[in-house]
Coordinates of C-alpha atoms in Angstrom, one line a residue:
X107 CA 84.4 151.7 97.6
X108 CA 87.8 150.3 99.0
X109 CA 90.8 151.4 101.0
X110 CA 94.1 150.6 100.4
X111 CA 97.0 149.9 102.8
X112 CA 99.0 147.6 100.5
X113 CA 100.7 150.6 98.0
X114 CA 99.2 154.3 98.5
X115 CA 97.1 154.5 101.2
X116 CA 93.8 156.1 98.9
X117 CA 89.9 155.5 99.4
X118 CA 88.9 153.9 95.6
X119 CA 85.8 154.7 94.6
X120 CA 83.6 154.5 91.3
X121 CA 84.5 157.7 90.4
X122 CA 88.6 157.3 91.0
X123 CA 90.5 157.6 94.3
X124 CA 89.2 160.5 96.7
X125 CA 91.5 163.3 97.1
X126 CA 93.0 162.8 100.6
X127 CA 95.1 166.0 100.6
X128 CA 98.4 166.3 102.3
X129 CA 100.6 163.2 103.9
X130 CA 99.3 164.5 107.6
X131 CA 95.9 163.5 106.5
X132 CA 97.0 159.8 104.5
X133 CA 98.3 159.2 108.0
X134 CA 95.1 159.8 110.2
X135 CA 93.3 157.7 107.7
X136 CA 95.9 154.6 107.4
X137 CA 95.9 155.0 111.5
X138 CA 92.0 154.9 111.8
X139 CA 92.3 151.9 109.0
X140 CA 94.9 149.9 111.1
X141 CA 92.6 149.6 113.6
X142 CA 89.1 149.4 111.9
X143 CA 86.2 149.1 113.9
X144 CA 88.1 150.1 117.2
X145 CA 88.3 153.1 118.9
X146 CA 91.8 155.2 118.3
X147 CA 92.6 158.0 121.0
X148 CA 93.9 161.2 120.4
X149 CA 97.3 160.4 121.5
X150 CA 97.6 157.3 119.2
X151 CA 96.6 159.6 116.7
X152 CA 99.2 162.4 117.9
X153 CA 102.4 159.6 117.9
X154 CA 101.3 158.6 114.0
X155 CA 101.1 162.0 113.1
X156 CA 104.5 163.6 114.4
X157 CA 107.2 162.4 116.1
X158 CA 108.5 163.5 119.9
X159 CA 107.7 166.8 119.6
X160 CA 104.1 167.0 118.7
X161 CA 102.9 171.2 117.9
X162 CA 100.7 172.7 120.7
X163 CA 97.8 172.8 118.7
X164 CA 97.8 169.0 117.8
X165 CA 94.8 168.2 119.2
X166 CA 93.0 171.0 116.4
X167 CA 95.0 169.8 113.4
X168 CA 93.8 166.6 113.9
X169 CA 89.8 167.4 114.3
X170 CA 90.8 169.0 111.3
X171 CA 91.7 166.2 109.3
X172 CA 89.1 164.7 110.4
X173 CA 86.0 166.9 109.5
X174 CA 87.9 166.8 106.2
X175 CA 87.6 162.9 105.9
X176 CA 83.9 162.8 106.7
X177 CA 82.8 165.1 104.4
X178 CA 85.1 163.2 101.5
X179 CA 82.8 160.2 102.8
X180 CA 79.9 161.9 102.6
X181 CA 80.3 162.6 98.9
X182 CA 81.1 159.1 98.0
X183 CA 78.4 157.7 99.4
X184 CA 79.9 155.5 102.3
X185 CA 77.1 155.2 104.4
X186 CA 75.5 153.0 101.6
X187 CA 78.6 150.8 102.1
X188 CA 78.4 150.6 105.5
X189 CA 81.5 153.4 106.1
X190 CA 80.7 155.7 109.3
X191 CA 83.8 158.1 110.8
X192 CA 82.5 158.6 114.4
X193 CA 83.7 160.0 117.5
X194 CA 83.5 158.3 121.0
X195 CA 85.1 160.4 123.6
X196 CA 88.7 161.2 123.0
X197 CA 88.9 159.0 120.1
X198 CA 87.9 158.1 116.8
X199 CA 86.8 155.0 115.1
X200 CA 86.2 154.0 111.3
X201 CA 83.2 151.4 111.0
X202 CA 83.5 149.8 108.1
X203 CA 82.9 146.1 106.6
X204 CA 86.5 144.0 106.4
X205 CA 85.8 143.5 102.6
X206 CA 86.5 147.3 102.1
X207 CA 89.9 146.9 103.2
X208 CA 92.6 145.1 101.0
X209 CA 94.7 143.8 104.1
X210 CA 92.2 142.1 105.6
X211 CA 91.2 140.4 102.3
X212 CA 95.3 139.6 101.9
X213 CA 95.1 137.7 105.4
X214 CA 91.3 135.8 104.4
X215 CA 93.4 134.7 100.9
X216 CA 96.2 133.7 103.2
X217 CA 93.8 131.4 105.4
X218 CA 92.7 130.2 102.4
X219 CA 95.6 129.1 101.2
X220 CA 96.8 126.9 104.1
X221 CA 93.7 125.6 104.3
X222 CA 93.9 124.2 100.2
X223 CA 94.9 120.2 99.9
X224 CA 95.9 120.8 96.2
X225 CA 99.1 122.8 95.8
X226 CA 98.0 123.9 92.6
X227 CA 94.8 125.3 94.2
X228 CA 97.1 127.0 96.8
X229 CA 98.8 128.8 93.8
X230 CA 95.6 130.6 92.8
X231 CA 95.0 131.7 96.4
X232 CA 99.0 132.5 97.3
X233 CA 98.7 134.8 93.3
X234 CA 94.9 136.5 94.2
X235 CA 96.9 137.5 97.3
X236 CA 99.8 139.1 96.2
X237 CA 98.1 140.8 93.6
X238 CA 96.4 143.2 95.8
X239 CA 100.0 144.6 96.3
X240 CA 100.3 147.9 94.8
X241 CA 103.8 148.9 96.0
X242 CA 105.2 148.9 99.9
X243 CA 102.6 149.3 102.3
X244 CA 101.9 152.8 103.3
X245 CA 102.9 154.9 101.1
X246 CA 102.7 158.2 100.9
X247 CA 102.2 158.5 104.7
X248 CA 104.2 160.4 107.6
X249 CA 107.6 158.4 108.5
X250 CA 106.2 157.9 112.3
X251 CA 107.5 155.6 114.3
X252 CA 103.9 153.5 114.2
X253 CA 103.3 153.7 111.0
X254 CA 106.9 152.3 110.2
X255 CA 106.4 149.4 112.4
X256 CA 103.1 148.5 110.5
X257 CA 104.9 148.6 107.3
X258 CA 107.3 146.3 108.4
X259 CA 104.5 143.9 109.8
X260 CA 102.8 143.7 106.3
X261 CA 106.2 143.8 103.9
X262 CA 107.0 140.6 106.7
X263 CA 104.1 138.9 105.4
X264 CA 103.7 139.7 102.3
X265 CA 107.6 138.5 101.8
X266 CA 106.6 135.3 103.7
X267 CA 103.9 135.1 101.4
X268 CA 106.3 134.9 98.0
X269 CA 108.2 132.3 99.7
X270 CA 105.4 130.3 100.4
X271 CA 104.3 130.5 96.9
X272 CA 107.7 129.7 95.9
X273 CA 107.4 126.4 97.9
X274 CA 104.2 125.7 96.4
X275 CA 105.9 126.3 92.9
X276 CA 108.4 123.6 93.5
X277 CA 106.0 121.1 94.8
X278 CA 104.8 121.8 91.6
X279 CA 108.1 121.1 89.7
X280 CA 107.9 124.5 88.1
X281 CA 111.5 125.2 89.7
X282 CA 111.7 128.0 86.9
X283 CA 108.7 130.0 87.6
X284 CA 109.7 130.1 91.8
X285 CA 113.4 131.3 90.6
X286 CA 111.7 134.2 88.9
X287 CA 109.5 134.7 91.5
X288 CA 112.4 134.7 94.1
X289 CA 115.1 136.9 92.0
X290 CA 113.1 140.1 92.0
X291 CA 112.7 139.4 95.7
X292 CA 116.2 138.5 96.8
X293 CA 117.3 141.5 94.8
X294 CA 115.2 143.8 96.8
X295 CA 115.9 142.3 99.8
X296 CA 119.8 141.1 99.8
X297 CA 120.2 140.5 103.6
X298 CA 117.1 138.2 103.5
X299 CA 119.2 135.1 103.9
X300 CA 115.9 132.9 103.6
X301 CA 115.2 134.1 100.5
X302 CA 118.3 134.0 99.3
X303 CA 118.5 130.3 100.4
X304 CA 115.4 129.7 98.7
X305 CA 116.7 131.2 95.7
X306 CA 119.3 129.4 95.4
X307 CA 117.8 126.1 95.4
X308 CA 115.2 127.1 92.8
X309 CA 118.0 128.1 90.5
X310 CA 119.9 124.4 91.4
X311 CA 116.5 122.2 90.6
X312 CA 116.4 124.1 87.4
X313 CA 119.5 123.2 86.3
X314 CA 121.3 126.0 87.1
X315 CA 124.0 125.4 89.4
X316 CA 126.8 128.0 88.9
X317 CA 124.0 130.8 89.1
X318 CA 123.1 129.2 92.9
X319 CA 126.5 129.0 94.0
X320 CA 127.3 132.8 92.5
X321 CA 124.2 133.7 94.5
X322 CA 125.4 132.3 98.0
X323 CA 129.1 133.7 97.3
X324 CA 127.3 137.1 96.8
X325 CA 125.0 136.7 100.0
X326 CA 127.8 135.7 101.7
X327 CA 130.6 138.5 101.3
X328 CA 127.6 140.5 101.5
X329 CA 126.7 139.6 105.5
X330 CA 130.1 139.6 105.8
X331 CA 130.9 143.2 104.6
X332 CA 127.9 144.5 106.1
X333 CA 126.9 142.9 109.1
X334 CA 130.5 141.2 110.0
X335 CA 128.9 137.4 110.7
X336 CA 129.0 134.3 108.8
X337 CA 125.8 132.9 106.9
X338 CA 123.1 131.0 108.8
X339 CA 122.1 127.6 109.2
X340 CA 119.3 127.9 106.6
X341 CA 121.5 129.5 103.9
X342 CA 124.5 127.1 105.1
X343 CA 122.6 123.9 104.7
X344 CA 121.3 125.0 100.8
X345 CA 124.5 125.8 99.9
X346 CA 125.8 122.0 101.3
X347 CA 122.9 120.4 99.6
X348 CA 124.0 121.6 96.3
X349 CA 127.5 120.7 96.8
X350 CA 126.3 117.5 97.3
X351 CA 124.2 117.2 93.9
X352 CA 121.4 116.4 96.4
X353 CA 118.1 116.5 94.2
X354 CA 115.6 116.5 96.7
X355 CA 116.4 117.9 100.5
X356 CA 113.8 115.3 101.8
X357 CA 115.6 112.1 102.6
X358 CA 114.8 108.7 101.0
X359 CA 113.5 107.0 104.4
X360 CA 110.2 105.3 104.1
X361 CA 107.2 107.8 105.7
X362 CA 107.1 104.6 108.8
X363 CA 110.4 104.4 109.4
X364 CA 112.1 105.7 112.0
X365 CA 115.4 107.5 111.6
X366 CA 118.2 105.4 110.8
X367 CA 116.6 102.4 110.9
X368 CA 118.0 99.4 109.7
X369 CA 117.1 95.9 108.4
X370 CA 118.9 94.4 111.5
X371 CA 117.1 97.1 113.8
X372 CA 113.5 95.7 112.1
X373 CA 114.0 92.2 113.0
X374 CA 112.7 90.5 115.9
X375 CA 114.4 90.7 119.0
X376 CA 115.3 88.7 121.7
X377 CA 115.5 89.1 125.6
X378 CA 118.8 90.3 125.2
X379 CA 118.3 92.7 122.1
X380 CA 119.5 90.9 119.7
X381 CA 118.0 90.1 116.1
X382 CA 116.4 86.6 116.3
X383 CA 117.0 84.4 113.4
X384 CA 113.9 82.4 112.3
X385 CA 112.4 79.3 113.3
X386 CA 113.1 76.0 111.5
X387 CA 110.7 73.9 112.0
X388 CA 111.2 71.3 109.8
X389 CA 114.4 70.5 112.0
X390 CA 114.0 66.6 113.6
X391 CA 113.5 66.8 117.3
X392 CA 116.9 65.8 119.1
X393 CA 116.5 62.5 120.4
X394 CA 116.6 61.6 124.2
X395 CA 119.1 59.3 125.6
X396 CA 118.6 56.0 126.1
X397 CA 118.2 54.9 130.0
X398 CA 118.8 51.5 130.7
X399 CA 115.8 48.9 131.4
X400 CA 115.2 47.5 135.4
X401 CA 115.5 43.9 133.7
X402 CA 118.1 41.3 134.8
X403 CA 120.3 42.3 131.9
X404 CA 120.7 46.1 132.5
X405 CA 122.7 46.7 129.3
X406 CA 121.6 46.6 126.1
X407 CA 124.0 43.2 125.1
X408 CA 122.3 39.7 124.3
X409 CA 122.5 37.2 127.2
X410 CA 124.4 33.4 126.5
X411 CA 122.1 30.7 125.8
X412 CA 119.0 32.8 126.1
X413 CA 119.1 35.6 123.7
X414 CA 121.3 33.9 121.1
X415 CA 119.3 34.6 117.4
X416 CA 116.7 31.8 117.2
X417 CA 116.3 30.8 120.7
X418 CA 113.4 32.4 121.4
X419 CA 114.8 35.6 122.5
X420 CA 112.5 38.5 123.7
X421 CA 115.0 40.8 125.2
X422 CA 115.9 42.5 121.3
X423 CA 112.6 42.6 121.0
X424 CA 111.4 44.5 124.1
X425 CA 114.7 46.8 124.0
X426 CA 113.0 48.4 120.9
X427 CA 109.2 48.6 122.7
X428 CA 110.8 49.0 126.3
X429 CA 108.7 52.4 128.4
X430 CA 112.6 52.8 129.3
X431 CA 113.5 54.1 125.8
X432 CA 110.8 56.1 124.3
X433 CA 110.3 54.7 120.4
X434 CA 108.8 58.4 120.0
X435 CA 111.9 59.7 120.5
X436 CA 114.1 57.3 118.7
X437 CA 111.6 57.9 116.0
X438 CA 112.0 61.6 115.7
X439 CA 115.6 60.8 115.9
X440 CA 115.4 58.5 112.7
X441 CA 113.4 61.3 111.3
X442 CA 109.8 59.4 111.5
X443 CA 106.9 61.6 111.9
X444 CA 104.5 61.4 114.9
X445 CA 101.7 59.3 113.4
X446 CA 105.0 56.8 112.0
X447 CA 106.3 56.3 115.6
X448 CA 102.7 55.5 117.2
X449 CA 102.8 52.9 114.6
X450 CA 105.9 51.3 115.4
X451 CA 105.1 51.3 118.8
X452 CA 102.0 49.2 118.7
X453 CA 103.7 46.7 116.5
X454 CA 106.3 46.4 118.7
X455 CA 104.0 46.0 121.2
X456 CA 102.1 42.7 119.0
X457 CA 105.4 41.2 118.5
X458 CA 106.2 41.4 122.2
X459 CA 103.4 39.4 122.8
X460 CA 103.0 37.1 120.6
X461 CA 107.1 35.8 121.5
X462 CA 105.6 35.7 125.2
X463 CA 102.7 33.2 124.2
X464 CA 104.6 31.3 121.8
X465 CA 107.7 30.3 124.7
X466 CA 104.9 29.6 127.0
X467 CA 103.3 27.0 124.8
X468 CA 106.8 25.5 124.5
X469 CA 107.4 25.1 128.0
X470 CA 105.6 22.0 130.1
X471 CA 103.5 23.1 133.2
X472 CA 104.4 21.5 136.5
X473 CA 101.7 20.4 139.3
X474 CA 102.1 24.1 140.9
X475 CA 101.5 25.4 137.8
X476 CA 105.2 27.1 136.7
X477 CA 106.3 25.9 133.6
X478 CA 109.6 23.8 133.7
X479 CA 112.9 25.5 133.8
X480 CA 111.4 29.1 134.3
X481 CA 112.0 30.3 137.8
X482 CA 108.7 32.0 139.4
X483 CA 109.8 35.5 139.0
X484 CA 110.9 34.7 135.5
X485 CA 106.8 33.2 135.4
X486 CA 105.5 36.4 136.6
X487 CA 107.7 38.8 134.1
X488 CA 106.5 36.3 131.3
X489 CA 102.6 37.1 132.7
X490 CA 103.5 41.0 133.3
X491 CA 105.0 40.4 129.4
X492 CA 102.0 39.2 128.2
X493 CA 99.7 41.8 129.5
X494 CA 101.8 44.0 127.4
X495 CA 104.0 45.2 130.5
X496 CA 107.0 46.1 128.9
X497 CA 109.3 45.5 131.7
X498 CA 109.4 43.4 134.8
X499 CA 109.4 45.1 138.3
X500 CA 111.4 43.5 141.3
X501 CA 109.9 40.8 143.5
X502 CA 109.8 40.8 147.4
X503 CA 112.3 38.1 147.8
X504 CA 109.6 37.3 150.4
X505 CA 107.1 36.6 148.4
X506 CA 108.6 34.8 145.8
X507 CA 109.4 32.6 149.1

């Protein structure tokens, strides 16, 4: 046993269809099956039945109908299917198990669908759907005003059920079979505007441009005839993209990128924003500036008789290993590397010392043990020298007293 909702409204059996009778009594049923397994009142029943002005005996036609129904029931066996037409009060309910009833199994197809990872598997469910479609919903019912909404409802989703399936099509890349799916549609339904839309770009991925643009020319002077307004965004934005020669409507932006991003907005920024250019680092360090030593010649310039090439001379020699002028960063500056510069310095340092021993051995030692012609401050900065003090600090005149 089934009943049907999407088409005729009938009662299939093994047999064939029960014979419902006249359109009064279609109606109760499709009324009781709307609402299966919940109570109806007599007043529901009354507005699906007849319009404002209901007869005075209402109320009778309708137990009626109803004795009627059950005893068609009775002789198809629905209580083996779990079918029961009861009363409860001042209404009536049909018990009967959601697989009986084709609408309900259209909306668990439905679920089914959107729940499908695979658009190919969502094409078998969207197609087992539809196919329980046997025409417009309720037919062969009384025009009421109920009833008419409900048949909107279900034409609604079955409609939004061709365009999903239309979706799934192109997904696909069987452009062809949505634009066959959608024609029948759009024809039946010419003020649809998103089926028109979708229509049109069906016919445009499947090569078939002048058809797509004949179609929104046709939708268009049709709203406008008819309705007086302008075609909407949807149907607007279709017609652009094919103007464009756009092949996809999904844009070519990387799934992580942000809109309109560029390379300059991807680079690292600084405090202020801007894109920081990277590092080098194999630039050379700058070098420092040289400060001038605390010795008795403060500039850099040999000294007459005393630093003269040959003589003996330390004060070229400590300029280069003087604390004053960091040979690390004259290094870097010459473009030595770290480990270079450390070596530099500690010869440097050798050479410094062994020109200190060698013009103390070449001067004679008096009784107060200074060395002739070296004054004792001069002694001392020759001592400090040798130590491997780079550069001499300023007596106490005092002392030196």
């Amino acid at each position: 046993m089934e009943f049907r909702l999407l088409g005729t409204v009938c009662v299939d059996t093994l047999t064939g269809p029960l014979p419902l009778g006249p359109a009064k009594r279609r109606s109760l049923l499709a009324a009781l099956l709307l609402r299966a397994n919940t109570p109806v009142s007599m007043a529901r029943l009354t507005d699906c039945l007849w319009d404002d002005d209901p007869p005075l005996h209402a109320r009778t036609v309708i137990q009626g109908h109803v004795s009627r129904l059950r005893v068609l029931l009775t002789g198809a066996d629905a209580e083996a299917y779990g079918v029961e037409l009861a009363t409860l009060g001042d209404a009536y309910v049909l018990r009967a198990p959601e697989t009986l009833l084709d609408s309900q199994r259209f909306e668990e197809l439905l679920m089914l669908a959107r729940e499908q990872r695979s658009p190919a598997d969502s094409v078998l469910m969207l197609k087992e759907a539809l196919s329980l479609w046997q025409g417009p919903a309720l037919t062969g019912t009384y025009a009421s005003a109920p009833l008419q909404a409900a048949a909107h409802a279900l034409e609604e989703s079955r409609l939004a059920t061709v365009e999903q399936l239309a979706r799934a099509y192109a997904v696909l890349g069987e452009h062809h079979r949505a634009a066959a799916l959608l024609r029948a549609e759009a024809d039946a339904h010419p003020m649809r505007e998103s089926l028109a839309a979708a229509l049109m770009t069906a016919l445009y991925r499947s090569g078939r441009q002048s058809e797509a643009l004949d179609q929104f020319h046709r939708t268009r002077r049709m709203l406008a005839d008819e309705l007086g307004i302008d075609p909407g965004r949807e149907l607007a934005d279709a017609y652009a993209q094919i103007l464009r020669g756009d092949p996809e409507p999904a844009d070519d932006r990387s799934p992580g990128a942000p809109a309109g991003a560029t390379e300059a907005d991807r680079a690292p920024a600084t405090h202020d924003g801007a894109g920081a250019a990277p590092e080098r680092a194999d630039l050379p360090a700058p070098a420092r500036p040289a400060v001038p030593s605390n010795r008795n010649s403060t500039s850099g310039s040999p000294i007459p008789g005393r630093d003269a090439p040959g003589s003996g001379s330390r004060t070229s020699v400590q300029n280069i290993g003087d604390p004053a002028v960091p040979a690390k960063g004259c290094a870097r500056s010459a473009g030595l590397t770290c480990a270079e510069s450390r070596t530099l310095s500690r010869m440097t340092s050798r050479l410094s010392r062994s020109v200190s021993e060698r013009n103390s051995a070449a001067a004679p030692v008096t009784d107060s043990g200074i060395r002739r012609g070296a004054t004792p401050s001069a002694s001392r900065n020759s001592r400090r020298t040798s130590r491997g003090v780079g550069s001499p600090v300023s007596e106490n005149p005092r002392r030196s007293a």
